[in-house]
Structure formats: C-alpha cells, structure tokens
Short mmCIF file of C-alpha atoms and ligand atoms in Angstrom, two decimals:
data_model
loop_
_atom_site.label_atom_id
_atom_site.label_comp_id
_atom_site.label_asym_id
_atom_site.label_seq_id
_atom_site.Cartn_x
_atom_site.Cartn_y
_atom_site.Cartn_z
CA MET G 1 11.05 31.77 1.86
CA THR G 2 14.58 32.03 0.50
CA THR G 3 16.07 29.10 -1.36
CA THR G 4 19.41 27.93 -0.08
CA SER G 5 21.63 25.16 -1.26
CA ILE G 6 23.52 22.59 0.74
CA ASP G 7 26.44 20.22 0.25
CA LEU G 8 25.99 16.59 1.29
CA THR G 9 27.87 13.34 1.59
CA LEU G 10 25.77 10.31 0.70
CA GLU G 11 26.60 6.76 1.79
CA ILE G 12 24.32 4.65 -0.40
CA TRP G 13 23.80 0.90 -0.36
CA ARG G 14 24.72 -0.53 -3.80
CA GLN G 15 23.84 -4.11 -4.69
CA LYS G 16 23.52 -5.49 -8.24
CA ASP G 17 20.88 -8.13 -7.41
CA SER G 18 19.63 -10.32 -4.58
CA ALA G 19 22.47 -12.83 -5.06
CA ALA G 20 25.28 -10.23 -5.14
CA GLN G 21 27.21 -8.94 -2.15
CA GLY G 22 26.24 -5.32 -1.44
CA ASP G 23 28.24 -2.47 0.06
CA PHE G 24 28.05 1.25 0.74
CA GLU G 25 29.40 3.70 -1.86
CA THR G 26 30.21 7.29 -0.98
CA TYR G 27 29.10 10.23 -3.15
CA GLY G 28 29.57 13.95 -2.68
CA LEU G 29 26.81 16.31 -3.84
CA LYS G 30 27.16 20.10 -4.05
CA ASP G 31 24.61 22.92 -4.36
CA ILE G 32 21.48 20.89 -3.66
CA SER G 33 18.48 23.23 -3.41
CA THR G 34 16.65 22.92 -0.09
CA ASP G 35 13.42 23.19 -2.11
CA MET G 36 14.09 19.79 -3.69
CA SER G 37 12.44 16.63 -2.50
CA PHE G 38 14.66 13.75 -1.37
CA LEU G 39 13.90 11.85 -4.59
CA GLU G 40 14.77 14.91 -6.71
CA MET G 41 18.10 15.01 -4.88
CA LEU G 42 18.63 11.35 -5.89
CA ASP G 43 17.63 12.30 -9.48
CA VAL G 44 20.43 14.91 -9.47
CA LEU G 45 22.91 12.29 -8.26
CA ASN G 46 21.74 9.85 -10.95
CA GLU G 47 22.06 12.45 -13.74
CA ASP G 48 25.62 13.04 -12.60
CA LEU G 49 26.41 9.29 -12.44
CA THR G 50 24.86 8.73 -15.89
CA ARG G 51 26.90 11.60 -17.39
CA LYS G 52 30.03 9.92 -16.03
CA GLY G 53 29.01 6.56 -17.56
CA LEU G 54 28.32 5.01 -14.14
CA ASP G 55 25.29 3.00 -13.02
CA PRO G 56 22.55 5.20 -11.53
CA VAL G 57 21.22 4.30 -8.08
CA ALA G 58 18.05 2.18 -8.44
CA PHE G 59 15.19 3.33 -6.22
CA ASP G 60 11.43 2.81 -6.25
CA HIS G 61 8.91 5.61 -6.76
CA ASP G 62 5.72 6.33 -8.63
CA CYS G 63 3.27 9.05 -7.55
CA ARG G 64 5.77 11.22 -5.63
CA GLU G 65 2.69 12.55 -3.80
CA GLY G 66 2.67 10.31 -0.73
CA ILE G 67 -0.21 8.13 -1.87
CA CYS G 68 1.02 5.08 -3.82
CA GLY G 69 3.39 3.46 -1.30
CA MET G 70 6.15 2.75 -3.84
CA CYS G 71 8.94 4.92 -2.44
CA GLY G 72 10.91 4.07 0.66
CA ALA G 73 14.42 3.89 2.00
CA VAL G 74 16.06 4.08 5.41
CA ILE G 75 17.83 7.41 6.02
CA ASN G 76 20.28 7.48 8.93
CA GLY G 77 18.43 4.55 10.51
CA LEU G 78 14.90 5.91 10.04
CA ALA G 79 12.47 4.46 7.49
CA HIS G 80 11.28 7.32 5.21
CA GLY G 81 13.73 9.67 6.98
CA PRO G 82 13.52 12.02 9.94
CA GLU G 83 10.15 13.75 9.38
CA PRO G 84 7.16 12.15 11.15
CA LYS G 85 4.19 11.01 9.02
CA THR G 86 6.07 11.76 5.79
CA THR G 87 6.87 9.45 2.90
CA LEU G 88 10.33 9.61 1.33
CA CYS G 89 8.90 11.34 -1.75
CA GLN G 90 7.38 14.06 0.43
CA LEU G 91 10.55 14.61 2.46
CA HIS G 92 12.30 17.85 1.49
CA MET G 93 15.95 18.77 1.63
CA ARG G 94 15.23 21.76 3.91
CA HIS G 95 15.20 19.22 6.77
CA PHE G 96 18.95 18.64 6.28
CA LYS G 97 21.88 20.98 6.67
CA SER G 98 25.03 21.55 4.70
CA GLY G 99 27.80 19.15 5.67
CA ASP G 100 25.39 16.35 6.64
CA THR G 101 26.26 12.75 5.86
CA LEU G 102 23.20 10.71 4.90
CA VAL G 103 23.36 6.93 5.11
CA ILE G 104 20.75 5.59 2.67
CA GLU G 105 19.71 1.91 2.79
CA PRO G 106 16.88 -0.22 1.41
CA PHE G 107 13.98 -1.44 3.57
CA ARG G 108 15.70 -4.53 4.95
CA SER G 109 13.65 -7.52 6.03
CA ARG G 110 13.68 -11.28 5.49
CA ALA G 111 10.40 -11.03 3.56
CA PHE G 112 11.69 -8.13 1.39
CA PRO G 113 14.56 -9.50 -0.76
CA ILE G 114 16.73 -6.76 -2.27
CA ARG G 115 16.30 -6.55 -6.05
CA ARG G 116 18.86 -3.82 -6.72
CA ASP G 117 20.37 -1.00 -4.63
CA LEU G 118 17.43 0.58 -2.76
CA ILE G 119 14.72 -1.51 -4.47
CA THR G 120 13.24 -4.40 -2.50
CA ASP G 121 10.63 -6.94 -3.54
CA ARG G 122 7.61 -6.17 -1.35
CA SER G 123 5.23 -8.48 -3.21
CA SER G 124 4.87 -10.46 0.04
CA LEU G 125 2.53 -7.64 1.14
CA ASP G 126 0.50 -8.05 -2.07
CA ARG G 127 0.09 -11.77 -1.34
CA ILE G 128 -1.33 -10.97 2.12
CA ILE G 129 -3.92 -8.75 0.41
CA GLN G 130 -4.66 -11.44 -2.18
CA ALA G 131 -5.38 -13.90 0.65
CA GLY G 132 -8.38 -11.90 1.87
CA GLY G 133 -8.10 -8.13 1.59
CA TYR G 134 -11.30 -7.74 -0.41
CA ILE G 135 -15.05 -8.18 -0.19
CA SER G 136 -17.02 -10.39 -2.59
CA VAL G 137 -19.96 -8.47 -3.99
CA ASN G 138 -22.33 -8.92 -6.90
CA THR G 139 -21.64 -6.28 -9.48
CA GLY G 140 -24.53 -4.34 -10.93
CA GLY G 141 -26.10 -0.97 -10.32
CA THR G 142 -24.44 1.38 -7.84
CA PRO G 143 -26.12 0.88 -4.47
CA ASP G 144 -27.31 3.93 -2.57
CA GLY G 145 -24.48 4.94 -0.23
CA ASN G 146 -26.94 5.37 2.63
CA THR G 147 -28.57 1.93 2.31
CA ILE G 148 -26.43 0.56 5.14
CA ALA G 149 -26.08 3.07 7.93
CA VAL G 150 -22.60 3.14 9.56
CA PRO G 151 -21.96 5.14 12.75
CA SER G 152 -19.58 7.99 11.99
CA THR G 153 -17.06 6.91 14.65
CA THR G 154 -16.89 3.44 13.05
CA ALA G 155 -16.55 4.92 9.58
CA GLU G 156 -13.70 7.15 10.86
CA LEU G 157 -11.84 4.15 12.33
CA ALA G 158 -12.23 2.23 9.07
CA MET G 159 -11.00 5.24 7.07
CA ASP G 160 -8.00 5.67 9.39
CA ALA G 161 -7.04 2.02 8.77
CA ALA G 162 -7.65 2.40 5.02
CA ALA G 163 -5.02 5.17 4.93
CA CYS G 164 -2.28 2.49 4.87
CA ILE G 165 -0.43 2.79 1.54
CA GLY G 166 1.40 -0.55 1.82
CA CYS G 167 4.88 0.97 1.81
CA GLY G 168 6.44 -1.56 4.20
CA ALA G 169 8.22 0.97 6.44
CA CYS G 170 6.59 -0.73 9.44
CA VAL G 171 8.21 -4.04 8.47
CA ALA G 172 11.63 -2.48 7.87
CA SER G 173 11.57 -0.78 11.29
CA CYS G 174 10.38 -3.74 13.32
CA PRO G 175 13.15 -5.71 15.07
CA ASN G 176 11.07 -8.83 14.38
CA GLY G 177 10.37 -7.97 10.73
CA ALA G 178 6.65 -8.11 11.52
CA ALA G 179 3.98 -7.00 9.05
CA MET G 180 1.34 -6.79 11.74
CA LEU G 181 0.67 -3.05 11.42
CA PHE G 182 0.07 -3.45 7.70
CA THR G 183 -2.03 -6.62 8.04
CA GLY G 184 -3.91 -5.21 11.04
CA ALA G 185 -4.82 -2.10 9.04
CA LYS G 186 -5.97 -4.12 6.05
CA ILE G 187 -8.09 -6.48 8.17
CA SER G 188 -9.52 -3.58 10.21
CA GLN G 189 -10.64 -1.45 7.30
CA LEU G 190 -12.99 -4.25 6.23
CA SER G 191 -13.92 -5.94 9.51
CA LEU G 192 -15.14 -2.64 10.99
CA LEU G 193 -17.74 -2.15 8.27
CA PRO G 194 -20.96 -4.12 7.66
CA GLN G 195 -19.85 -4.75 4.06
CA GLY G 196 -16.90 -6.75 5.43
CA GLU G 197 -18.98 -8.82 7.84
CA PRO G 198 -19.88 -11.89 5.67
CA GLU G 199 -16.22 -12.91 5.10
CA ARG G 200 -14.88 -11.59 8.39
CA LYS G 201 -13.63 -14.85 9.90
CA GLU G 202 -12.24 -16.34 6.68
CA ARG G 203 -10.50 -13.06 5.95
CA ALA G 204 -8.73 -12.84 9.34
CA MET G 205 -7.67 -16.47 9.19
CA ALA G 206 -6.44 -16.29 5.58
CA MET G 207 -4.53 -13.00 5.94
CA VAL G 208 -2.81 -13.95 9.19
CA THR G 209 -1.89 -17.34 7.72
CA ALA G 210 -0.46 -15.65 4.59
CA MET G 211 1.48 -13.20 6.77
CA ASP G 212 3.07 -16.06 8.68
CA SER G 213 3.89 -18.09 5.59
CA GLU G 214 5.66 -15.12 3.96
CA GLY G 215 8.23 -15.17 6.77
CA PHE G 216 7.20 -12.04 8.68
CA GLY G 217 7.83 -12.06 12.43
CA ASN G 218 5.53 -11.41 15.36
CA CYS G 219 4.74 -8.21 17.24
CA SER G 220 6.46 -7.73 20.61
CA ASN G 221 5.07 -4.22 21.24
CA GLU G 222 8.19 -2.28 20.24
CA ARG G 223 5.95 0.30 18.48
CA GLU G 224 8.70 1.14 15.97
CA CYS G 225 6.16 0.49 13.20
CA GLU G 226 3.74 3.11 14.51
CA ALA G 227 6.59 5.62 14.98
CA VAL G 228 7.70 5.47 11.32
CA CYS G 229 4.36 4.92 9.59
CA PRO G 230 3.86 7.81 7.15
CA LYS G 231 0.10 7.49 7.50
CA GLY G 232 -0.11 7.41 11.29
CA ILE G 233 -1.60 3.91 11.44
CA SER G 234 -2.20 3.04 15.11
CA ILE G 235 -1.07 -0.22 16.71
CA ARG G 236 -4.69 -0.53 17.92
CA ASN G 237 -5.13 -2.16 14.51
CA ILE G 238 -2.75 -4.92 15.61
CA ALA G 239 -4.86 -5.53 18.71
CA ARG G 240 -7.98 -5.64 16.52
CA MET G 241 -6.32 -8.11 14.14
CA ASN G 242 -5.42 -10.37 17.06
CA ARG G 243 -9.02 -10.28 18.32
CA GLU G 244 -10.34 -11.01 14.82
CA PHE G 245 -7.94 -13.95 14.50
CA VAL G 246 -8.86 -15.42 17.91
CA LYS G 247 -12.57 -15.11 17.09
CA ALA G 248 -12.00 -16.79 13.72
CA ALA G 249 -9.96 -19.60 15.24
CA PHE G 250 -12.00 -20.41 18.38
CA PHE G 251 -15.54 -19.00 18.15
S1 LIG H 1 1.04 0.49 8.17
FE1 LIG H 1 2.08 2.44 7.66
S2 LIG H 1 4.23 1.88 7.45
FE2 LIG H 1 3.05 -0.02 7.31
S3 LIG H 1 2.67 -0.38 5.14
FE3 LIG H 1 0.89 0.78 5.94
S4 LIG H 1 1.41 2.93 5.58
FE4 LIG H 1 3.35 1.80 5.37
S1 LIG H 2 6.23 7.70 -4.64
FE1 LIG H 2 4.13 7.28 -4.15
S2 LIG H 2 4.11 7.42 -1.96
FE2 LIG H 2 6.12 8.05 -2.50
#
C-alpha cells in the first residue's frame, strides 16, 4: 500500500477548564501521512503548537490499542469518528481525504464535565461500577475453572457484555445523555454468570440508583449508543438491565 499525505483543516474545541467559556479554534495541517492514527495526527499538531509557544490541545489517551477506554472525541458529529466499531486511537487518517475539515469536540454530556479542551471527567462511570460492578469472593487458592459449568451460549453473552471498555461514547451520542448501554453491559456481564448470582438483586438496584444519581438520562430507544459503540455492545443489554432492575425492585 502506498503512503500518501493529506492536508486538513481542524476545528477543535478549546476550553481552559470547566468554568471557562470554550470555543472552536481553527488549525491548518499539511502533509499528514494517511498511515498515521488520529491521535498521532493530534500529536503532530501539538508538536507544532508547542514549537510556536502555544498551548497544546489536551486530549485523553492511554493504551492506543483500543482496549483501555481512555480516548474519545466527537469527529464531525460522530463519537470516535466515522469508522464503525473503532476507537479514536484505532482510527487512521486513510479514512479522510485531502481538503477535509474535521470538527473535533469533547464527549459532551451533563454527567461528563469538561476538564480541558477534549478531556472530560468520566468518573461518573467509575462510581456506577463502584456501586456494584464486582463480585464478593473469598480469596485463596485458584478454583478449578470447570467447577461451575456455564453453557457456552451464556458464556458468550457474558463475554460480549464484558467487552465494554467504559469509554462513554454511548453517553455522548445519546440525546438523553443516558449511560444505559454502559450500565446494562456491566450488570449483564455478572448477572449472566453463576458467580454473579448471590449479589444479583443488590447489584442491579445499586448500579441503576448510582446511574440515576449521577445525572444520566433515560433510554428512549434512539439506538445512537449502539451505533457508535466501538465494542459493538448490543442494546439487548439495556433490556436485560431493565429486567434485572424490575426483579430486584418487585420480586
Ligand atoms: S457500551 Fe460501548 S460506547 Fe458505551 S462505554 Fe461501553 S464500550 Fe464505550
Ligand atoms: S487509548 Fe486506550 S482505547 Fe484508545
């Protein structure tokens, strides 16, 4: 494959902190290799800004391998950009063409205050996990993996839910700012398995309560969350969460 380079115009949201007024700034970039990742393209911009004595654009990232959930921005209205099932760090510049204008914004939501530029505080998702996204077990010797038999179809469903990396793209894309895809996935991955059974009701009640108290909205079946999720989490997990919650509340 031949490497080509492209010229871009970037409109990037700049905001000093959560109290400051933010606005878009325009930057021109030339000769960006189409082999670069989106974050490498932002690195090039930041090197240029730093050389000029200007503030680099703040953005979150860690693994750059699509597994940690730290990266994320909205590109031309799409969380994580235009490629389906792809995190921002795994998005490559070959998906854009020379002359494109890219509007780059943070994941906006009431429960995700902007810290600086493209960085938002997504610790509200951590607090949902802290409310019940675990199982209590006695530590000790490693139990035999086959001690509790789990049907393969059930194990597959639990693994699919466990693929959620907690990036928050689902929240940023939902017109209601709902975290139900995230919370549904986290409840499902445990409630489907026998190891999650003892705390099943308390978990559903605690996590849904935490989700509400963090200021997230409710699902109205827009399915925007499912469309942008880089891990292909299905909204069936939202239906399962609702069933788990109803069982915990009334049965
Ligand atoms: S459900 Fe998908 S979009 Fe939402 S936090 Fe998990 S991985 Fe990210
Ligand atoms: S930086 Fe870890 S998923 Fe993108």
